[in-house]
PDB file of C-alpha atoms in Angstrom:
ATOM      1  CA  SER A  21      15.098  22.396 -12.021  1.00 49.00           C
ATOM      2  CA  GLN A  22      12.437  24.491 -13.693  1.00 53.00           C
ATOM      3  CA  GLN A  23      11.798  24.032 -17.372  1.00 60.00           C
ATOM      4  CA  GLY A  24      10.886  27.615 -18.016  1.00 70.00           C
ATOM      5  CA  GLU A  25       9.225  30.801 -17.154  1.00 81.00           C
ATOM      6  CA  GLU A  26       5.695  32.048 -17.133  1.00 85.00           C
ATOM      7  CA  ASP A  27       4.546  35.561 -17.583  1.00 87.00           C
ATOM      8  CA  PRO A  28       3.121  37.573 -16.203  1.00 93.00           C
ATOM      9  CA  GLN A  29       4.051  36.523 -12.677  1.00 92.00           C
ATOM     10  CA  ALA A  30       0.841  38.112 -11.469  1.00 95.00           C
ATOM     11  CA  LEU A  31      -2.285  39.246 -13.245  1.00 96.00           C
ATOM     12  CA  SER A  32      -5.262  41.164 -11.879  1.00 97.00           C
ATOM     13  CA  ILE A  33      -8.380  41.526 -14.002  1.00 97.00           C
ATOM     14  CA  GLN A  34     -12.045  42.339 -13.634  1.00 97.00           C
ATOM     15  CA  GLU A  35     -14.629  39.595 -13.705  1.00 97.00           C
ATOM     16  CA  GLY A  36     -15.807  39.011 -17.259  1.00 97.00           C
ATOM     17  CA  GLU A  37     -12.490  39.935 -18.845  1.00 97.00           C
ATOM     18  CA  ASN A  38     -10.194  37.468 -20.541  1.00 98.00           C
ATOM     19  CA  ALA A  39      -6.947  36.341 -18.942  1.00 97.00           C
ATOM     20  CA  THR A  40      -3.919  35.289 -20.948  1.00 97.00           C
ATOM     21  CA  MET A  41      -0.896  33.585 -19.458  1.00 97.00           C
ATOM     22  CA  ASN A  42       2.250  32.599 -21.300  1.00 96.00           C
ATOM     23  CA  CYS A  43       4.704  29.826 -20.710  1.00 95.00           C
ATOM     24  CA  SER A  44       8.124  29.365 -22.243  1.00 95.00           C
ATOM     25  CA  TYR A  45      10.250  26.260 -21.979  1.00 93.00           C
ATOM     26  CA  LYS A  46      13.792  25.329 -22.822  1.00 91.00           C
ATOM     27  CA  THR A  47      13.977  21.844 -24.315  1.00 88.00           C
ATOM     28  CA  SER A  48      11.977  19.720 -26.738  1.00 89.00           C
ATOM     29  CA  ILE A  49       8.861  18.291 -25.179  1.00 90.00           C
ATOM     30  CA  ASN A  50       6.414  15.438 -25.587  1.00 90.00           C
ATOM     31  CA  ASN A  51       3.469  17.217 -24.007  1.00 92.00           C
ATOM     32  CA  LEU A  52       2.625  20.415 -22.210  1.00 94.00           C
ATOM     33  CA  GLN A  53      -0.015  20.604 -19.538  1.00 94.00           C
ATOM     34  CA  TRP A  54      -1.670  23.390 -17.612  1.00 96.00           C
ATOM     35  CA  TYR A  55      -2.628  23.098 -13.962  1.00 95.00           C
ATOM     36  CA  ARG A  56      -4.467  25.308 -11.497  1.00 96.00           C
ATOM     37  CA  GLN A  57      -3.644  25.578  -7.820  1.00 95.00           C
ATOM     38  CA  ASN A  58      -5.834  27.288  -5.307  1.00 93.00           C
ATOM     39  CA  SER A  59      -3.975  28.773  -2.371  1.00 87.00           C
ATOM     40  CA  GLY A  60      -2.501  26.074  -0.154  1.00 82.00           C
ATOM     41  CA  ARG A  61      -4.088  23.252  -2.119  1.00 87.00           C
ATOM     42  CA  GLY A  62      -3.101  20.558  -4.558  1.00 88.00           C
ATOM     43  CA  LEU A  63      -3.102  20.870  -8.308  1.00 92.00           C
ATOM     44  CA  VAL A  64      -6.030  20.485 -10.646  1.00 91.00           C
ATOM     45  CA  HIS A  65      -5.327  19.340 -14.185  1.00 91.00           C
ATOM     46  CA  LEU A  66      -6.805  21.678 -16.778  1.00 95.00           C
ATOM     47  CA  ILE A  67      -5.658  20.610 -20.194  1.00 94.00           C
ATOM     48  CA  LEU A  68      -2.955  18.659 -22.014  1.00 93.00           C
ATOM     49  CA  ILE A  69      -1.640  19.556 -25.433  1.00 95.00           C
ATOM     50  CA  ARG A  70       0.654  17.243 -27.347  1.00 94.00           C
ATOM     51  CA  SER A  71       3.744  18.456 -29.142  1.00 94.00           C
ATOM     52  CA  ASN A  72       2.132  17.861 -32.538  1.00 95.00           C
ATOM     53  CA  GLU A  73      -0.931  19.920 -31.664  1.00 97.00           C
ATOM     54  CA  ARG A  74      -1.175  23.671 -32.061  1.00 97.00           C
ATOM     55  CA  GLU A  75      -4.392  24.556 -30.291  1.00 98.00           C
ATOM     56  CA  LYS A  76      -6.836  22.957 -27.924  1.00 97.00           C
ATOM     57  CA  HIS A  77     -10.062  24.055 -26.307  1.00 96.00           C
ATOM     58  CA  SER A  78     -11.852  22.988 -23.157  1.00 95.00           C
ATOM     59  CA  GLY A  79     -14.844  25.019 -22.059  1.00 97.00           C
ATOM     60  CA  ARG A  80     -13.621  28.553 -21.391  1.00 97.00           C
ATOM     61  CA  LEU A  81     -10.006  27.507 -21.791  1.00 98.00           C
ATOM     62  CA  ARG A  82      -7.969  27.820 -24.946  1.00 98.00           C
ATOM     63  CA  VAL A  83      -4.386  26.621 -25.110  1.00 98.00           C
ATOM     64  CA  THR A  84      -1.937  27.204 -27.913  1.00 98.00           C
ATOM     65  CA  LEU A  85       1.451  25.647 -28.446  1.00 98.00           C
ATOM     66  CA  ASP A  86       4.243  26.942 -30.647  1.00 97.00           C
ATOM     67  CA  THR A  87       7.065  24.433 -30.594  1.00 95.00           C
ATOM     68  CA  SER A  88       9.240  26.580 -32.844  1.00 95.00           C
ATOM     69  CA  LYS A  89       9.202  29.298 -30.197  1.00 95.00           C
ATOM     70  CA  LYS A  90       9.048  26.826 -27.316  1.00 95.00           C
ATOM     71  CA  SER A  91       6.076  28.620 -25.869  1.00 96.00           C
ATOM     72  CA  SER A  92       2.463  28.076 -24.914  1.00 97.00           C
ATOM     73  CA  SER A  93      -0.378  30.307 -23.869  1.00 97.00           C
ATOM     74  CA  LEU A  94      -3.460  29.731 -21.769  1.00 98.00           C
ATOM     75  CA  LEU A  95      -6.486  31.919 -22.383  1.00 98.00           C
ATOM     76  CA  ILE A  96      -9.364  31.955 -19.926  1.00 98.00           C
ATOM     77  CA  THR A  97     -12.372  33.697 -21.409  1.00 98.00           C
ATOM     78  CA  ALA A  98     -15.121  35.450 -19.470  1.00 98.00           C
ATOM     79  CA  SER A  99     -13.240  35.074 -16.204  1.00 97.00           C
ATOM     80  CA  ARG A 100     -14.997  34.534 -12.906  1.00 97.00           C
ATOM     81  CA  ALA A 101     -13.960  35.274  -9.340  1.00 96.00           C
ATOM     82  CA  ALA A 102     -13.663  31.506  -8.843  1.00 96.00           C
ATOM     83  CA  ASP A 103     -10.858  31.450 -11.424  1.00 97.00           C
ATOM     84  CA  THR A 104      -8.627  33.211  -8.897  1.00 97.00           C
ATOM     85  CA  ALA A 105      -5.694  30.837  -8.439  1.00 97.00           C
ATOM     86  CA  SER A 106      -2.134  30.165  -9.528  1.00 96.00           C
ATOM     87  CA  TYR A 107      -1.686  28.620 -12.950  1.00 97.00           C
ATOM     88  CA  PHE A 108       1.284  26.482 -13.897  1.00 96.00           C
ATOM     89  CA  CYS A 109       2.440  24.968 -17.118  1.00 96.00           C
ATOM     90  CA  ALA A 110       4.299  21.687 -16.955  1.00 94.00           C
ATOM     91  CA  THR A 111       6.209  19.777 -19.591  1.00 93.00           C
ATOM     92  CA  ASP A 112       7.333  16.222 -19.957  1.00 89.00           C
ATOM     93  CA  THR A 113      10.251  15.448 -22.162  1.00 83.00           C
ATOM     94  CA  ASP A 114      10.870  11.716 -22.105  1.00 78.00           C
ATOM     95  CA  SER A 115       9.400   8.365 -21.234  1.00 74.00           C
ATOM     96  CA  SER A 116       9.980   8.904 -17.527  1.00 78.00           C
ATOM     97  CA  TYR A 117       6.848  11.118 -17.528  1.00 81.00           C
ATOM     98  CA  LYS A 118       8.505  13.502 -15.094  1.00 88.00           C
ATOM     99  CA  LEU A 119       6.795  16.873 -15.097  1.00 91.00           C
ATOM    100  CA  ILE A 120       8.858  20.007 -14.954  1.00 90.00           C
ATOM    101  CA  PHE A 121       6.868  23.035 -13.888  1.00 93.00           C
ATOM    102  CA  GLY A 122       7.057  26.632 -14.951  1.00 93.00           C
ATOM    103  CA  SER A 123       7.271  29.452 -12.462  1.00 92.00           C
ATOM    104  CA  GLY A 124       3.520  30.082 -12.449  1.00 94.00           C
ATOM    105  CA  THR A 125       1.141  33.001 -12.848  1.00 96.00           C
ATOM    106  CA  ARG A 126      -0.963  34.235  -9.943  1.00 95.00           C
ATOM    107  CA  LEU A 127      -4.327  35.311 -11.278  1.00 97.00           C
ATOM    108  CA  LEU A 128      -6.691  37.532  -9.320  1.00 97.00           C
ATOM    109  CA  VAL A 129     -10.175  38.030 -10.729  1.00 97.00           C
ATOM    110  CA  ARG A 130     -11.900  40.940  -9.030  1.00 96.00           C
ATOM    111  CA  PRO A 131     -15.674  40.658  -8.651  1.00 92.00           C
TER     112      PRO A 131
ATOM    113  CA  GLY B  17     -12.085   8.646 -10.153  1.00 65.00           C
ATOM    114  CA  ALA B  18      -8.307   9.121  -9.963  1.00 83.00           C
ATOM    115  CA  VAL B  19      -8.158  10.391  -6.404  1.00 91.00           C
ATOM    116  CA  VAL B  20      -4.890  10.783  -4.556  1.00 94.00           C
ATOM    117  CA  SER B  21      -4.785  11.416  -0.839  1.00 96.00           C
ATOM    118  CA  GLN B  22      -2.018  12.592   1.436  1.00 97.00           C
ATOM    119  CA  HIS B  23      -1.662  12.201   5.149  1.00 97.00           C
ATOM    120  CA  PRO B  24      -1.212  14.209   7.216  1.00 97.00           C
ATOM    121  CA  SER B  25      -2.467  17.417   5.616  1.00 96.00           C
ATOM    122  CA  TRP B  26      -0.298  19.417   7.956  1.00 96.00           C
ATOM    123  CA  VAL B  27       2.313  18.602  10.577  1.00 97.00           C
ATOM    124  CA  ILE B  28       4.454  20.545  13.008  1.00 97.00           C
ATOM    125  CA  CYS B  29       7.566  18.892  14.344  1.00 96.00           C
ATOM    126  CA  LYS B  30      10.621  19.823  16.341  1.00 96.00           C
ATOM    127  CA  SER B  31      14.007  20.232  14.734  1.00 97.00           C
ATOM    128  CA  GLY B  32      15.926  16.950  14.646  1.00 97.00           C
ATOM    129  CA  THR B  33      12.906  14.677  14.506  1.00 97.00           C
ATOM    130  CA  SER B  34      11.667  12.660  11.533  1.00 97.00           C
ATOM    131  CA  VAL B  35       8.328  13.005   9.788  1.00 97.00           C
ATOM    132  CA  LYS B  36       6.586  10.541   7.500  1.00 97.00           C
ATOM    133  CA  ILE B  37       4.149  11.659   4.821  1.00 98.00           C
ATOM    134  CA  GLU B  38       1.903   9.153   3.053  1.00 97.00           C
ATOM    135  CA  CYS B  39       0.611   9.367  -0.480  1.00 96.00           C
ATOM    136  CA  ARG B  40      -2.153   6.995  -1.542  1.00 96.00           C
ATOM    137  CA  SER B  41      -3.933   6.413  -4.813  1.00 93.00           C
ATOM    138  CA  LEU B  42      -7.449   5.587  -3.691  1.00 93.00           C
ATOM    139  CA  ASP B  43      -9.141   4.186  -6.774  1.00 89.00           C
ATOM    140  CA  PHE B  44      -6.366   3.194  -9.124  1.00 89.00           C
ATOM    141  CA  GLN B  45      -3.011   1.510  -9.067  1.00 89.00           C
ATOM    142  CA  ALA B  46      -0.107   3.881  -9.466  1.00 88.00           C
ATOM    143  CA  THR B  47       2.908   2.471 -11.233  1.00 83.00           C
ATOM    144  CA  THR B  48       4.818   5.643 -10.534  1.00 90.00           C
ATOM    145  CA  MET B  49       4.527   8.332  -7.917  1.00 94.00           C
ATOM    146  CA  PHE B  50       6.320  11.648  -7.799  1.00 95.00           C
ATOM    147  CA  TRP B  51       7.217  13.871  -4.880  1.00 97.00           C
ATOM    148  CA  TYR B  52       7.406  17.648  -5.173  1.00 96.00           C
ATOM    149  CA  ARG B  53       8.307  20.436  -2.802  1.00 96.00           C
ATOM    150  CA  GLN B  54       6.840  23.905  -3.028  1.00 94.00           C
ATOM    151  CA  PHE B  55       8.011  26.965  -1.118  1.00 91.00           C
ATOM    152  CA  PRO B  56       5.609  29.878  -0.580  1.00 88.00           C
ATOM    153  CA  LYS B  57       4.664  31.677  -3.785  1.00 86.00           C
ATOM    154  CA  GLN B  58       7.001  29.475  -5.790  1.00 89.00           C
ATOM    155  CA  SER B  59       6.555  26.678  -8.249  1.00 91.00           C
ATOM    156  CA  LEU B  60       6.708  22.948  -7.659  1.00 93.00           C
ATOM    157  CA  MET B  61      10.154  21.417  -7.686  1.00 94.00           C
ATOM    158  CA  LEU B  62      10.378  17.718  -8.447  1.00 94.00           C
ATOM    159  CA  MET B  63      12.259  15.894  -5.703  1.00 96.00           C
ATOM    160  CA  ALA B  64      12.095  12.269  -6.758  1.00 95.00           C
ATOM    161  CA  THR B  65      10.381   9.614  -8.819  1.00 93.00           C
ATOM    162  CA  SER B  66       9.124   6.565  -6.983  1.00 90.00           C
ATOM    163  CA  ASN B  67       8.427   3.279  -8.740  1.00 87.00           C
ATOM    164  CA  GLU B  68       6.705   0.424  -6.968  1.00 84.00           C
ATOM    165  CA  GLY B  69       9.163  -2.158  -5.774  1.00 82.00           C
ATOM    166  CA  SER B  70      12.312  -0.314  -6.733  1.00 85.00           C
ATOM    167  CA  LYS B  71      14.518   2.432  -5.405  1.00 88.00           C
ATOM    168  CA  ALA B  72      13.462   6.002  -5.918  1.00 92.00           C
ATOM    169  CA  THR B  73      15.255   8.211  -8.403  1.00 93.00           C
ATOM    170  CA  TYR B  74      16.210  11.549  -6.916  1.00 95.00           C
ATOM    171  CA  GLU B  75      16.633  14.814  -8.754  1.00 94.00           C
ATOM    172  CA  GLN B  76      19.947  16.577  -8.671  1.00 94.00           C
ATOM    173  CA  GLY B  77      20.530  18.370  -5.408  1.00 93.00           C
ATOM    174  CA  VAL B  78      18.021  16.342  -3.382  1.00 95.00           C
ATOM    175  CA  GLU B  79      19.612  14.415  -0.520  1.00 94.00           C
ATOM    176  CA  LYS B  80      18.401  10.828  -0.713  1.00 92.00           C
ATOM    177  CA  ASP B  81      19.509  10.087   2.842  1.00 94.00           C
ATOM    178  CA  LYS B  82      17.462  12.975   4.143  1.00 96.00           C
ATOM    179  CA  PHE B  83      14.331  12.388   2.099  1.00 97.00           C
ATOM    180  CA  LEU B  84      13.633   8.665   2.269  1.00 96.00           C
ATOM    181  CA  ILE B  85      11.076   7.406  -0.194  1.00 94.00           C
ATOM    182  CA  ASN B  86       9.415   4.022  -0.048  1.00 91.00           C
ATOM    183  CA  HIS B  87       6.927   2.747  -2.617  1.00 89.00           C
ATOM    184  CA  ALA B  88       5.901  -0.550  -1.105  1.00 82.00           C
ATOM    185  CA  SER B  89       2.695  -1.110  -3.031  1.00 89.00           C
ATOM    186  CA  LEU B  90       0.893   0.111  -6.120  1.00 89.00           C
ATOM    187  CA  THR B  91      -1.249   2.421  -3.978  1.00 93.00           C
ATOM    188  CA  LEU B  92       1.133   3.773  -1.369  1.00 94.00           C
ATOM    189  CA  SER B  93       4.317   5.797  -1.372  1.00 94.00           C
ATOM    190  CA  THR B  94       5.837   7.404   1.693  1.00 96.00           C
ATOM    191  CA  LEU B  95       8.258  10.280   2.097  1.00 97.00           C
ATOM    192  CA  THR B  96      10.177  10.473   5.350  1.00 97.00           C
ATOM    193  CA  VAL B  97      11.993  13.682   6.154  1.00 97.00           C
ATOM    194  CA  THR B  98      14.762  12.617   8.498  1.00 97.00           C
ATOM    195  CA  SER B  99      16.383  14.907  11.072  1.00 96.00           C
ATOM    196  CA  ALA B 100      14.168  17.748   9.959  1.00 96.00           C
ATOM    197  CA  HIS B 101      15.409  21.312  10.165  1.00 96.00           C
ATOM    198  CA  PRO B 102      13.511  24.602   9.819  1.00 96.00           C
ATOM    199  CA  GLU B 103      14.690  24.965   6.221  1.00 95.00           C
ATOM    200  CA  ASP B 104      12.787  21.755   5.409  1.00 96.00           C
ATOM    201  CA  SER B 105       9.550  23.565   6.203  1.00 96.00           C
ATOM    202  CA  SER B 106       7.608  23.497   2.977  1.00 96.00           C
ATOM    203  CA  PHE B 107       4.536  22.223   1.174  1.00 96.00           C
ATOM    204  CA  TYR B 108       5.094  18.659  -0.022  1.00 97.00           C
ATOM    205  CA  ILE B 109       2.905  17.372  -2.831  1.00 97.00           C
ATOM    206  CA  CYS B 110       2.767  13.926  -4.343  1.00 96.00           C
ATOM    207  CA  SER B 111       1.322  12.820  -7.629  1.00 94.00           C
ATOM    208  CA  ALA B 112       0.518   9.437  -9.057  1.00 93.00           C
ATOM    209  CA  ARG B 113       0.572   8.162 -12.583  1.00 88.00           C
ATOM    210  CA  GLY B 114      -1.795   5.380 -13.528  1.00 76.00           C
ATOM    211  CA  TRP B 115      -1.956   3.428 -16.731  1.00 72.00           C
ATOM    212  CA  THR B 116      -2.887   6.471 -18.786  1.00 71.00           C
ATOM    213  CA  PRO B 117       0.281   8.016 -20.132  1.00 68.00           C
ATOM    214  CA  TYR B 118       1.239  11.591 -19.376  1.00 74.00           C
ATOM    215  CA  GLU B 119      -1.495  12.418 -16.857  1.00 78.00           C
ATOM    216  CA  GLN B 120      -0.623  12.727 -13.213  1.00 86.00           C
ATOM    217  CA  TYR B 121      -3.099  13.010 -10.385  1.00 91.00           C
ATOM    218  CA  PHE B 122      -2.039  15.223  -7.541  1.00 93.00           C
ATOM    219  CA  GLY B 123      -2.612  14.878  -3.840  1.00 95.00           C
ATOM    220  CA  PRO B 124      -3.817  17.825  -1.764  1.00 95.00           C
ATOM    221  CA  GLY B 125      -0.383  18.413  -0.256  1.00 96.00           C
ATOM    222  CA  THR B 126       1.151  18.292   3.218  1.00 97.00           C
ATOM    223  CA  ARG B 127       2.336  21.419   4.944  1.00 97.00           C
ATOM    224  CA  LEU B 128       5.382  20.695   7.093  1.00 97.00           C
ATOM    225  CA  THR B 129       6.548  23.194   9.671  1.00 97.00           C
ATOM    226  CA  VAL B 130       9.742  22.465  11.566  1.00 97.00           C
ATOM    227  CA  THR B 131      10.260  24.495  14.717  1.00 96.00           C
TER     228      THR B 131
END
């Protein structure tokens, strides 16, 4: 089953612009992670944020977590054509470490 | 480090036959491996959790007799799709968890097409 939804489902922006994707989830979590998937490929881990953290940065990525609203956002600044991919949030809720994925956002960065 | 491979990367089989997909952790020992299925333009759906030396734990709605999972060693898990049908056509992805909590390392996926 899917933990939650992501919006928008699809996003098209111009190179150099910022891209913001949102993820909502349903139950309490231990951690929330963001992954990128290029078309027809496996997943690349981007960033992990723990439930007691509110914001985290990694290069051009900024992730926020609001546990009271059960939501997270991923901001990609100064986007590049190479950022074109699908982005998924994933949560783990217990010691089994199972990841439950959101529905994903397809990002298109136009050169 | 933390590389996970899958074999084959793609496979076409006839309806009614069985297909085995391998997932290997190349440079670390994976205590747990996970199998996901992904339909076109959809998200990953967890199918089962595979622990070395024990029976896999299947998610609700996943037929354990159809999707046989074996985790015989700390570096290899296999998924066998038995009596495959066209509706089993999908992208199958495995991931492996090492000793670091929470992080999973994903394989490149296997595209299965059943004709």
